[in-house]
mmCIF file of C-alpha atoms and ligand atoms in Angstrom:
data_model
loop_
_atom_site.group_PDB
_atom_site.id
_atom_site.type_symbol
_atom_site.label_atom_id
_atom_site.label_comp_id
_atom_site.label_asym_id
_atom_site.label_seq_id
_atom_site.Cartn_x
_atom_site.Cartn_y
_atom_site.Cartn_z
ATOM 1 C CA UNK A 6 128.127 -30.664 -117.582
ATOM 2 C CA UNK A 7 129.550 -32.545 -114.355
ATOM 3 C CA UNK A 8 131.307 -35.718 -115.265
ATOM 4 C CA UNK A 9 131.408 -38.682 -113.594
ATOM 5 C CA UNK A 10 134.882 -40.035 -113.500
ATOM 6 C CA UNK A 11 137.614 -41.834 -111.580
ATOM 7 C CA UNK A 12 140.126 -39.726 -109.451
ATOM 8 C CA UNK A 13 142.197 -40.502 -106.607
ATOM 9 C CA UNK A 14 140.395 -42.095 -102.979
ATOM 10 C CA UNK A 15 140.805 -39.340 -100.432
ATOM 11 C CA UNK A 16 143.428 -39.378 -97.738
ATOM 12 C CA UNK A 17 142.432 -39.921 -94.463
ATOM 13 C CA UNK A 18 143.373 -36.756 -92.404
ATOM 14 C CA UNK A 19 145.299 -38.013 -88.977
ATOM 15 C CA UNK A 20 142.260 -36.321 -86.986
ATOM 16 C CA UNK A 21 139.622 -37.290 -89.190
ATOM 17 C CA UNK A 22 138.017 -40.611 -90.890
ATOM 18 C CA UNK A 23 137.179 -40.954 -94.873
ATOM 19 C CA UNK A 24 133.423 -42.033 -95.169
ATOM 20 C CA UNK A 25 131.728 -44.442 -97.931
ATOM 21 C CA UNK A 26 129.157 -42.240 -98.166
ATOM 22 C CA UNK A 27 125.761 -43.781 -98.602
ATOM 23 C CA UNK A 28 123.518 -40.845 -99.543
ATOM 24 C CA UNK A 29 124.155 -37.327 -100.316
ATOM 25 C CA UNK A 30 122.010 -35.048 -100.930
ATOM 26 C CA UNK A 31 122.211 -31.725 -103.472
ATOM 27 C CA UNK A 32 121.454 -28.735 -102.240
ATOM 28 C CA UNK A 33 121.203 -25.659 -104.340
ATOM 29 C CA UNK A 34 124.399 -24.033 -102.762
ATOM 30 C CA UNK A 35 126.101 -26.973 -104.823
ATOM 31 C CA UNK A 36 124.230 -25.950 -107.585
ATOM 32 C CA UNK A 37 125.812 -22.240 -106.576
ATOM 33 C CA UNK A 38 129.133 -23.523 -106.444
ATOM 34 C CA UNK A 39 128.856 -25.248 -109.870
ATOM 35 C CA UNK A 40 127.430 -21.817 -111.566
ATOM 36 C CA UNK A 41 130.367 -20.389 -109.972
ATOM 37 C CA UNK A 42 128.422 -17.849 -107.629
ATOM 38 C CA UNK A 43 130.744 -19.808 -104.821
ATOM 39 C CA UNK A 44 134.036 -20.267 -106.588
ATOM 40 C CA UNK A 45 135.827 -23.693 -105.781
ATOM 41 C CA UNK A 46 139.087 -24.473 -107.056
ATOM 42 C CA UNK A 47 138.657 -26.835 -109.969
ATOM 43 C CA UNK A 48 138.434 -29.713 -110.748
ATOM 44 C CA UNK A 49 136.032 -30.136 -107.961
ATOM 45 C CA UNK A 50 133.750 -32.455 -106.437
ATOM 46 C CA UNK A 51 130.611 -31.457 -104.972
ATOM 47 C CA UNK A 52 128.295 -32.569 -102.425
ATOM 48 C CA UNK A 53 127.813 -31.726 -98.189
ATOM 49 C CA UNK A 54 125.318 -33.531 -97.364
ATOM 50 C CA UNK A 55 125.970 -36.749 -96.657
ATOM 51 C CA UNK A 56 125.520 -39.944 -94.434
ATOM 52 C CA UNK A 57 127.244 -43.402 -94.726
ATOM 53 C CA UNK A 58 129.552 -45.683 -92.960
ATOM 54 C CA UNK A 59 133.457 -44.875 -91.490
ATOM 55 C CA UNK A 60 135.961 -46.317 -93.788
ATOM 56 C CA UNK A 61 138.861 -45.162 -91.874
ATOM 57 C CA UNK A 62 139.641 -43.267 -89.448
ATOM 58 C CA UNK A 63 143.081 -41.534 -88.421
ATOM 59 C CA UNK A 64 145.254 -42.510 -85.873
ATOM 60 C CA UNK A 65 144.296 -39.377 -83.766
ATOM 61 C CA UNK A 66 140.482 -40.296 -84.175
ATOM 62 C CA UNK A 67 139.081 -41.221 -80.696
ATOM 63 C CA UNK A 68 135.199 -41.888 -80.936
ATOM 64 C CA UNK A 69 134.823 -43.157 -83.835
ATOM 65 C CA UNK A 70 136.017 -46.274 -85.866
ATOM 66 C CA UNK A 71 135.800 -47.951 -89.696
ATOM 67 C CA UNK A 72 131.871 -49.219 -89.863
ATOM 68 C CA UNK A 73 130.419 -46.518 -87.660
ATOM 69 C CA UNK A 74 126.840 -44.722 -89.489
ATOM 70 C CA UNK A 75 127.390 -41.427 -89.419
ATOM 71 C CA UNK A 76 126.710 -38.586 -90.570
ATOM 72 C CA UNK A 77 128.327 -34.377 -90.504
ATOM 73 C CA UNK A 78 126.674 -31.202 -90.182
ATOM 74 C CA UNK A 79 127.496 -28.829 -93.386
ATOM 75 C CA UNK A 80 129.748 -26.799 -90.866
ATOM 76 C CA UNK A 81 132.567 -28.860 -89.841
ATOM 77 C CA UNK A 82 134.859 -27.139 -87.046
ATOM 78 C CA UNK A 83 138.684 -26.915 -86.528
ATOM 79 C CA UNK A 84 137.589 -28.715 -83.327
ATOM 80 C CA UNK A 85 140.305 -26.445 -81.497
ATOM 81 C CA UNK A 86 139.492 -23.233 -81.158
ATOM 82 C CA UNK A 87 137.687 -21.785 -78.437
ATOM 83 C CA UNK A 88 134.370 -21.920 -80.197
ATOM 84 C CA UNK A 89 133.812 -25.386 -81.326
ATOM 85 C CA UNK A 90 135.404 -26.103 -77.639
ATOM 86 C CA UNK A 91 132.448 -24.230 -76.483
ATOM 87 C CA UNK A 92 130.362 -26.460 -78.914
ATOM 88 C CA UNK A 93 129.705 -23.705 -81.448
ATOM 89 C CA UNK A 94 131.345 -25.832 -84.356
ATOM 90 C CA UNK A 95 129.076 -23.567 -86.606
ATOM 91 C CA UNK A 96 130.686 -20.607 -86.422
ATOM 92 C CA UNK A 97 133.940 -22.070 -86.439
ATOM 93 C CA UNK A 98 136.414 -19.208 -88.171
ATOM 94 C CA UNK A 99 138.530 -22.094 -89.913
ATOM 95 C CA UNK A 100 135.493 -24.553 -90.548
ATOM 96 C CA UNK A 101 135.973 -26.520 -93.428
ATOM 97 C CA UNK A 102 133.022 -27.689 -95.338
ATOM 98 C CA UNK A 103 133.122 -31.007 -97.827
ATOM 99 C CA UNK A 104 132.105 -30.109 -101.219
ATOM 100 C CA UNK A 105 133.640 -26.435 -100.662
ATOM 101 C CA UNK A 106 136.724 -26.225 -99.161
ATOM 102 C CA UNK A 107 137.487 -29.697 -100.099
ATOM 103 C CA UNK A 108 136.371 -32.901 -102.326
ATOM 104 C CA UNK A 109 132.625 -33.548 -101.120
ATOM 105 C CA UNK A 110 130.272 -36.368 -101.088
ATOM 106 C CA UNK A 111 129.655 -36.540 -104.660
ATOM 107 C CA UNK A 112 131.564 -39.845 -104.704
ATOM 108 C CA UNK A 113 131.928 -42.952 -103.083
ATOM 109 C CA UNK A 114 134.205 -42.058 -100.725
ATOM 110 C CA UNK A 115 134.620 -38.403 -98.494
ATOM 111 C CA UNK A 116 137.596 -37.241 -96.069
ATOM 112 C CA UNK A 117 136.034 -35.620 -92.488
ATOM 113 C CA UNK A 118 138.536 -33.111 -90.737
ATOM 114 C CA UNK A 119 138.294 -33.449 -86.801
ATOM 115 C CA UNK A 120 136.239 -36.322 -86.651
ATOM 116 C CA UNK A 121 135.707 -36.609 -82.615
ATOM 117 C CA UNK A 122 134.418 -32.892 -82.819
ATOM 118 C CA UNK A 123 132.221 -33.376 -86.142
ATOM 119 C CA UNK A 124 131.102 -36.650 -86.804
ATOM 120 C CA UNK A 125 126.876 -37.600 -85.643
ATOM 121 C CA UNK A 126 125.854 -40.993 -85.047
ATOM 122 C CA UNK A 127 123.300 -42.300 -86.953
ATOM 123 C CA UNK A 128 121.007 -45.121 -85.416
ATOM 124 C CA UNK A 129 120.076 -47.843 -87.556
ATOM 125 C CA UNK A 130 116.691 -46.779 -87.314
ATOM 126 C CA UNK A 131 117.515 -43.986 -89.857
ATOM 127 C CA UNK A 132 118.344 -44.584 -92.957
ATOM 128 C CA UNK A 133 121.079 -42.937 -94.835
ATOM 129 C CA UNK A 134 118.772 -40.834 -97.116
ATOM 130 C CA UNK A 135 116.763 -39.581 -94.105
ATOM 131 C CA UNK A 136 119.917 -38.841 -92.430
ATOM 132 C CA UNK A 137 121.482 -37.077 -95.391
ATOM 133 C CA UNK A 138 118.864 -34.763 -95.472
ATOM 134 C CA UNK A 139 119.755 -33.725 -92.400
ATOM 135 C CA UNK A 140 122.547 -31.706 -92.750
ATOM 136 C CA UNK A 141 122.276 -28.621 -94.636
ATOM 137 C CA UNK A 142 118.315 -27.392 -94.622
ATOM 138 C CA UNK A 143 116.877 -30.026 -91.728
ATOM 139 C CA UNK A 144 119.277 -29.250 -89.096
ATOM 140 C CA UNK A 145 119.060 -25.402 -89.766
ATOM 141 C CA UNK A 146 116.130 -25.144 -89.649
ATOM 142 C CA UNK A 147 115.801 -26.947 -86.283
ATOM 143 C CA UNK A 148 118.349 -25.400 -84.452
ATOM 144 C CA UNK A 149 116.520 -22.150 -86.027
ATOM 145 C CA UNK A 150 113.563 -23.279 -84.405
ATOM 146 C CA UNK A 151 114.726 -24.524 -81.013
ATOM 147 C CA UNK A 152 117.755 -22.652 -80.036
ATOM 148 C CA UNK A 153 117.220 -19.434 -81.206
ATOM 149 C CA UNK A 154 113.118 -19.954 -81.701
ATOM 150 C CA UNK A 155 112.683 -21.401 -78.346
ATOM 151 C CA UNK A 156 109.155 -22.682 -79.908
ATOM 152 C CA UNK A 157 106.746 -24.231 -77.085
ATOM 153 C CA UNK A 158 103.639 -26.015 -77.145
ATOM 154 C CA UNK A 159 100.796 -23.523 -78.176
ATOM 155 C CA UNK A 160 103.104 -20.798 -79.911
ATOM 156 C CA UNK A 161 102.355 -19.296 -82.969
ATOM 157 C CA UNK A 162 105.346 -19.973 -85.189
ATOM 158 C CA UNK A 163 105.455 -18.085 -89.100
ATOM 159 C CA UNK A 164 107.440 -19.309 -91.692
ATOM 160 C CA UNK A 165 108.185 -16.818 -94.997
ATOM 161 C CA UNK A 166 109.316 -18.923 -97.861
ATOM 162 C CA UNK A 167 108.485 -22.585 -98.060
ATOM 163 C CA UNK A 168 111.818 -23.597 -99.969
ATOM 164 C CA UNK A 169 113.694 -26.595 -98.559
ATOM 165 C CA UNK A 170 114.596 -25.086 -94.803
ATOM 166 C CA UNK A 171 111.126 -23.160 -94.872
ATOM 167 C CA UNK A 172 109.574 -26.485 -94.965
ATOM 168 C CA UNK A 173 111.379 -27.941 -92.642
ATOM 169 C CA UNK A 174 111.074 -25.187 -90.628
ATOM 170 C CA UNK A 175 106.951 -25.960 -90.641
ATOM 171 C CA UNK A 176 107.077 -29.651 -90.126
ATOM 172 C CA UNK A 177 109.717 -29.125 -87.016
ATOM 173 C CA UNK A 178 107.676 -26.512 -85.492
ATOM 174 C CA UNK A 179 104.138 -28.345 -85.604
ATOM 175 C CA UNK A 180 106.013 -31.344 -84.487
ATOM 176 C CA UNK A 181 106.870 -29.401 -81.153
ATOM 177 C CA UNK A 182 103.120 -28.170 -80.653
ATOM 178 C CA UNK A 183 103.658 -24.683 -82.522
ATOM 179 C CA UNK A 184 100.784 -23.398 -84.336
ATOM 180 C CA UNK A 185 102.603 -22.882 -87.923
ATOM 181 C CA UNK A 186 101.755 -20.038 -90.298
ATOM 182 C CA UNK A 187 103.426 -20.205 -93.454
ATOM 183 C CA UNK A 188 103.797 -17.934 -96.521
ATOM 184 C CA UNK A 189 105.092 -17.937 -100.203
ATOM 185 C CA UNK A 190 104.407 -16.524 -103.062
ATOM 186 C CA UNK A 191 104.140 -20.458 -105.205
ATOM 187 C CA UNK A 192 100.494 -22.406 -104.524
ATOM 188 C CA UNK A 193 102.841 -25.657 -104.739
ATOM 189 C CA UNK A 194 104.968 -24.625 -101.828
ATOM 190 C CA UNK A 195 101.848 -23.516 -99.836
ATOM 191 C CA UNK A 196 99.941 -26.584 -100.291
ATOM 192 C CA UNK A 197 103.249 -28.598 -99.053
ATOM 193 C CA UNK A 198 103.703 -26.602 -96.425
ATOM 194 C CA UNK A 199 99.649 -27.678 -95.478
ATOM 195 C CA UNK A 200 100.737 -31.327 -95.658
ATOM 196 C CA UNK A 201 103.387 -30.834 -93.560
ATOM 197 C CA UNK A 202 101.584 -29.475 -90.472
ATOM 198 C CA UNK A 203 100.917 -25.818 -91.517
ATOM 199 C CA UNK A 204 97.788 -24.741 -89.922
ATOM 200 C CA UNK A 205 97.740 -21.565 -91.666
ATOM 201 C CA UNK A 206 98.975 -20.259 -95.220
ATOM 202 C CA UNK A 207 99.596 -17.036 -96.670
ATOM 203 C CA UNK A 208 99.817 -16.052 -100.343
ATOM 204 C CA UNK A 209 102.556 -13.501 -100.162
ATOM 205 C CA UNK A 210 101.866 -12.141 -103.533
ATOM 206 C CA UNK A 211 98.218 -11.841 -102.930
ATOM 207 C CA UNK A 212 97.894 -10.160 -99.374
ATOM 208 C CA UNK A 213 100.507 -8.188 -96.768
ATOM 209 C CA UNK A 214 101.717 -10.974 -94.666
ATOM 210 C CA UNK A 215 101.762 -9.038 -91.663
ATOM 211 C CA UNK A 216 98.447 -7.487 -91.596
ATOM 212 C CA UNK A 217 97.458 -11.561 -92.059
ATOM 213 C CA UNK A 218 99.185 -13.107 -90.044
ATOM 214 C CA UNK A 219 98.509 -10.368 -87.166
ATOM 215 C CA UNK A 220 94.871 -11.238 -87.999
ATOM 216 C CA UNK A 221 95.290 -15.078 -87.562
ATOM 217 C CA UNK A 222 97.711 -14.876 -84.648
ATOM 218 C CA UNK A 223 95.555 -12.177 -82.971
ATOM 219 C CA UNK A 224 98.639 -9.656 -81.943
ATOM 220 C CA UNK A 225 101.815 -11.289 -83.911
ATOM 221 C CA UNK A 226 103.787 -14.524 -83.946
ATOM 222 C CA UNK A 227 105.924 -15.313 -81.059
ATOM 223 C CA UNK A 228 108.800 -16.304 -83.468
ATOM 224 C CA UNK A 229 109.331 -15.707 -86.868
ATOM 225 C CA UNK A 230 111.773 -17.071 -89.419
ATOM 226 C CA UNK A 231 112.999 -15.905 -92.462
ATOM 227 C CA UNK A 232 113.770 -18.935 -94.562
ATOM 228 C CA UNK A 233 113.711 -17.337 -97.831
ATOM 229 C CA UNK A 234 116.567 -14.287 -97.396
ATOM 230 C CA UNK A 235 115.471 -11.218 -98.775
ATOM 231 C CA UNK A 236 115.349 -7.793 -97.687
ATOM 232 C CA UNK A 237 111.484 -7.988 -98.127
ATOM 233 C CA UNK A 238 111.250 -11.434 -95.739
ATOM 234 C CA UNK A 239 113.687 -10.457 -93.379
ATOM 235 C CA UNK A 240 111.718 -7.282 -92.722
ATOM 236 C CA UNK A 241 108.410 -8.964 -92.671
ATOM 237 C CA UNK A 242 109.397 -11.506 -90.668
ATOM 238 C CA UNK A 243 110.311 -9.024 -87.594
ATOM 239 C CA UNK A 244 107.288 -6.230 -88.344
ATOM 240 C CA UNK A 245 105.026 -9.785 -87.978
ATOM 241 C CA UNK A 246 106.277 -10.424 -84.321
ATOM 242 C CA UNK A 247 103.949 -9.477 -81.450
ATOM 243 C CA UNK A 248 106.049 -8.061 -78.467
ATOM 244 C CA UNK A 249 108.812 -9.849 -77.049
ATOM 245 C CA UNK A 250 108.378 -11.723 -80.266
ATOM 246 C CA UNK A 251 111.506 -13.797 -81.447
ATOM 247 C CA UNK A 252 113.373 -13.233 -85.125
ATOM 248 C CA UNK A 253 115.678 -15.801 -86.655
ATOM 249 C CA UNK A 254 117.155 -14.913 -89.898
ATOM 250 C CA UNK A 255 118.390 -18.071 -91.760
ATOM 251 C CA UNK A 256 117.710 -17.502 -95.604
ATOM 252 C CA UNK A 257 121.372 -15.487 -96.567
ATOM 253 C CA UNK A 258 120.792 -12.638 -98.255
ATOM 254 C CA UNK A 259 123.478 -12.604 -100.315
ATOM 255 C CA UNK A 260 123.061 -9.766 -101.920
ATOM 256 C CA UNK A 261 124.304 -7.725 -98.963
ATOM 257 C CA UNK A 262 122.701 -5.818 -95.645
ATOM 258 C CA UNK A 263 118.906 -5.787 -95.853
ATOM 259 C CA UNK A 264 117.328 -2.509 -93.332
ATOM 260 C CA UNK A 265 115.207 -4.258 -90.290
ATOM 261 C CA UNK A 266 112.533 -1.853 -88.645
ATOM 262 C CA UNK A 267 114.851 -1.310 -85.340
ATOM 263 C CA UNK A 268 112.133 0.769 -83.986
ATOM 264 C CA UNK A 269 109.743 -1.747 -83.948
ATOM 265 C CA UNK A 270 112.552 -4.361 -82.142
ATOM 266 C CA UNK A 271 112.992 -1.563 -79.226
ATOM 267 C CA UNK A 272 109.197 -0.682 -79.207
ATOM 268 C CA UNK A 273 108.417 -4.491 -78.802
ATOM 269 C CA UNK A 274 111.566 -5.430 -77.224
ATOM 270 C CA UNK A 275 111.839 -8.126 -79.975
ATOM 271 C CA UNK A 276 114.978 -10.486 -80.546
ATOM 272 C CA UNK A 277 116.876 -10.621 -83.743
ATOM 273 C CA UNK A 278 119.128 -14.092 -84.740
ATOM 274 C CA UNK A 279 121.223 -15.464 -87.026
ATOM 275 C CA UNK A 280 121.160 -18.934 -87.523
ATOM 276 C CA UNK A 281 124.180 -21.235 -89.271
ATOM 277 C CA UNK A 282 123.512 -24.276 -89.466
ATOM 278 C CA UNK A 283 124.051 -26.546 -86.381
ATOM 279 C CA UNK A 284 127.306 -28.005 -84.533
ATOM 280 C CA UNK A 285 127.312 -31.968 -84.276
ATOM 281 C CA UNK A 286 127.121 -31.437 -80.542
ATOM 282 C CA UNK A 287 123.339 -30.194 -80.867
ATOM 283 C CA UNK A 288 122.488 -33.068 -83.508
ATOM 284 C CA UNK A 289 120.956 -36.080 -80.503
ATOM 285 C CA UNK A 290 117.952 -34.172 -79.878
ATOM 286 C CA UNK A 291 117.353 -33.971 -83.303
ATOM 287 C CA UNK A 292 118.209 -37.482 -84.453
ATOM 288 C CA UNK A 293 116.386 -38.927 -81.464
ATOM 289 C CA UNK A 294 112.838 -37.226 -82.760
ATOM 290 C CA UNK A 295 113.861 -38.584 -86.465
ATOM 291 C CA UNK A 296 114.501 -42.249 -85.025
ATOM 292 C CA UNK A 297 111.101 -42.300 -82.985
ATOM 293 C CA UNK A 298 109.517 -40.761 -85.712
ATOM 294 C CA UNK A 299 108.182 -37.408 -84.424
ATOM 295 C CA UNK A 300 110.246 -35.608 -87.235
ATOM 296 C CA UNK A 301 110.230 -37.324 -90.972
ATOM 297 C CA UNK A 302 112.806 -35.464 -92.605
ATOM 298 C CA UNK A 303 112.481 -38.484 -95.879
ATOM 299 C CA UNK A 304 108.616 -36.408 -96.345
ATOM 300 C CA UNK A 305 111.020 -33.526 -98.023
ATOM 301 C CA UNK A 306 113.004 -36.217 -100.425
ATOM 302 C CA UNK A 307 112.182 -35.577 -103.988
ATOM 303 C CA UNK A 308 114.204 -37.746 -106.199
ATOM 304 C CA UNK A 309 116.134 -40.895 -105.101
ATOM 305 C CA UNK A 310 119.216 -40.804 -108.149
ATOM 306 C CA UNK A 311 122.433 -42.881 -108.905
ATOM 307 C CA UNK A 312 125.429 -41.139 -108.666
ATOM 308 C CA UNK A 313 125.525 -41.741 -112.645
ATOM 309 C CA UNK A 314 122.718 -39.411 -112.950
ATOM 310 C CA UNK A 315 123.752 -36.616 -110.531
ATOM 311 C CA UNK A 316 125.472 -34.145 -113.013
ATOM 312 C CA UNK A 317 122.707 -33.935 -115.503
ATOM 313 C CA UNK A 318 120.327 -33.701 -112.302
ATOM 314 C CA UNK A 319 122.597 -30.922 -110.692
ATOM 315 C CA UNK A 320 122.344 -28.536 -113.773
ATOM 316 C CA UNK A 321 118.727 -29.371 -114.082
ATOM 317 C CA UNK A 322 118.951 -26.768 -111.146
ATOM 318 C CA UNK A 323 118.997 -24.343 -113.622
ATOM 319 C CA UNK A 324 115.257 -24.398 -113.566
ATOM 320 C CA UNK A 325 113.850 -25.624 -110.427
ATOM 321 C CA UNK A 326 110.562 -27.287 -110.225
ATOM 322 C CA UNK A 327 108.654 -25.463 -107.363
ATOM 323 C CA UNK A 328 107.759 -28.324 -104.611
ATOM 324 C CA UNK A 329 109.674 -30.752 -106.068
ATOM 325 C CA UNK A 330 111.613 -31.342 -102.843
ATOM 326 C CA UNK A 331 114.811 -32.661 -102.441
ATOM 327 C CA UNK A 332 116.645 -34.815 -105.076
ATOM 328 C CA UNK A 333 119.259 -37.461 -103.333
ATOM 329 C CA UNK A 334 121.698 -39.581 -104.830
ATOM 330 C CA UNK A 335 122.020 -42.823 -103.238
ATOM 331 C CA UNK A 336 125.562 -45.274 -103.385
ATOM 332 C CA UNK A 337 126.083 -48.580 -102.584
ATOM 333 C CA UNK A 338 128.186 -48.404 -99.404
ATOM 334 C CA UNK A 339 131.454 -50.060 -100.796
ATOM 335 C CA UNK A 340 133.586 -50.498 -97.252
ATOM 336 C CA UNK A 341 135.872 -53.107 -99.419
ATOM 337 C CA UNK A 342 137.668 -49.339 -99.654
ATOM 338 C CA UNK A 343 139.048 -49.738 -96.084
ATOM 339 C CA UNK A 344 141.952 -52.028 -97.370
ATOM 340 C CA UNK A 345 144.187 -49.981 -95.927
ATOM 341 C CA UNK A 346 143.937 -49.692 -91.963
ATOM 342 C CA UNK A 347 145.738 -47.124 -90.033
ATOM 343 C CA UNK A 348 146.192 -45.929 -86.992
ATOM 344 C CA UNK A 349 144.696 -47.771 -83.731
ATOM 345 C CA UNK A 350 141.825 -49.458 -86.233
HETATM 346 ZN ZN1 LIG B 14 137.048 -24.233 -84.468
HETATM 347 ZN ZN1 LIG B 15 122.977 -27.620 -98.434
#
């Protein structure tokens, strides 16, 4: 069992900040990570999600300062190497991610690498639970959706698996006008994915999602994402494309290559993408539709928890409760921590 307990504060990398984090939410790849599926050196603390307020920043920090919001996307870049200096933070080669490669945001307090290239504002409009669900599932799926998707107004958009990025996936695309059809094999996750904006629903396990969702779309979805990760999704989600239909593959398959129907992708002259997450440079678009309210990322919050009850909660994971949504531990943001100033703050 996880224990709660008193270890040392983070040190403040010279190009990054340490953050009293005010929310963080847990995602099942800390779950993973905890089982260890993802092996972390140990002792450990877990936790990428996060939001809260600078407590410090390093003396090489530039655009940020102690009592910025803020928040970090899952991947955090070097923020030197010729990718995140194109702005591709996401596929950083020596990203570092809190709560795997490092201490994360199951605590009071966090340490940010590369702040100026990582960190995201967040306007006071959005509070720090909202803006902690942001950074794992949310932000996937919308740069899923809108980078790689290119959804417009009037598109047929399907969704297979209505987990926690599936269901984002559905409330970002009927947000943007998309006409969302979403399957599963759970009636809980179908009905959710109804209430958030689905127009459409499949039952996986009942009928072939592609001959259904060909029916509904009349020739195919324009873009199709595979939220779940499996080598039955990820192969359903292309054969359900009509031609010059768009694939984005975001659920992992971990358990190695799954076979796509290449034929059909040069028949149809389809697109295939991979999706990581989303670089900090990408996140205004996003955070501007949260702060006017087009996107309500807080409709896929589950439990609010203390960080006192986060260890029994994270190996409740164990055995998830289908369309339960997401549990997030909230902290009093204790910026008394930022006794110590450095640098130009
Ligand atoms: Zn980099
Ligand atoms: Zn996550």
């Amino acid at each position: 069992m996880p224990e709660l307990t008193q270890v040392a504060d983070p040190v403040c990398p010279p190009d990054g900040v340490v953050i009293a984090v005010g929310a963080s939410g847990m995602c099942r790849s800390d779950w993973h990570a905890w089982k260890g599926h993802d092996p972390v050196a140990l002792p450990h603390v877990g936790g990428h999600e996060l939001a809260g307020v600078v407590a410090q920043a390093g003396p090489e920090v530039t655009r940020w300062r102690a009592g910025d919001r803020v928040t970090v996307p899952f991947v955090c870049g070097c923020g030197r190497c010729e990718y995140c200096l194109a702005g591709d933070a996401q596929v950083c080669p020596w990203q570092t991610q809190p709560g795997f490669t490092g201490p994360g945001s199951f605590a009071e307090l966090v340490a940010v690498h590369a702040a100026d290239a990582n960190l995201v504002s967040v306007p006071d409009a959005v509070d720090f639970v909202a803006a902690a669900c942001l950074g794992c599932r949310f932000a996937t799926a919308f740069r899923a959706v809108t980078a790689h998707g290119r959804v417009r107004r009037g598109d047929w958009l399907a969704v297979h698996g209505c987990g926690g990025v599936g269901l984002s996936a559905v409330m970002i695309g009927a947000a943007l006008g998309a006409r969302v059809v979403a399957t599963d094999v759970a009636a809980p996750a179908l009905n959710r994915a109804r209430e958030l904006g689905a127009e459409f629903t499949v039952d996986a396990g009942a009928a072939d999602p592609v001959a259904a969702i060909g029916e509904i779309t009349g020739g195919g979805a324009h873009v199709s994402v595979d939220a779940l990760g499996s080598p039955a999704t990820a192969a359903c989600s292309v054969r359900c494309l009509r031609r010059r239909g768009r694939h984005v593959q975001v659920g992992l398959l971990l358990d190695g290559p799954a076979p796509l129907p290449m034929d059909l992708v040069v028949a149809g002259e389809l697109e295939i993408y991979g999706s990581h997450g989303m670089a900090a440079r990408d996140y205004p678009p996003m955070m501007a539709m949260v702060a006017d309210g087009t996107l309500r990322p807080e409709l896929l919050t589950g439990r609010v928890i203390s960080l006192e009850e986060a260890g029994r909660a994270l190996a409740a994971m164990d055995s998830p409760a289908q369309g339960a949504g997401m549990t997030v531990i909230r902290l009093p943001v204790s910026l008394e921590v930022s006794r110590e100033p450095v640098g130009h703050l």
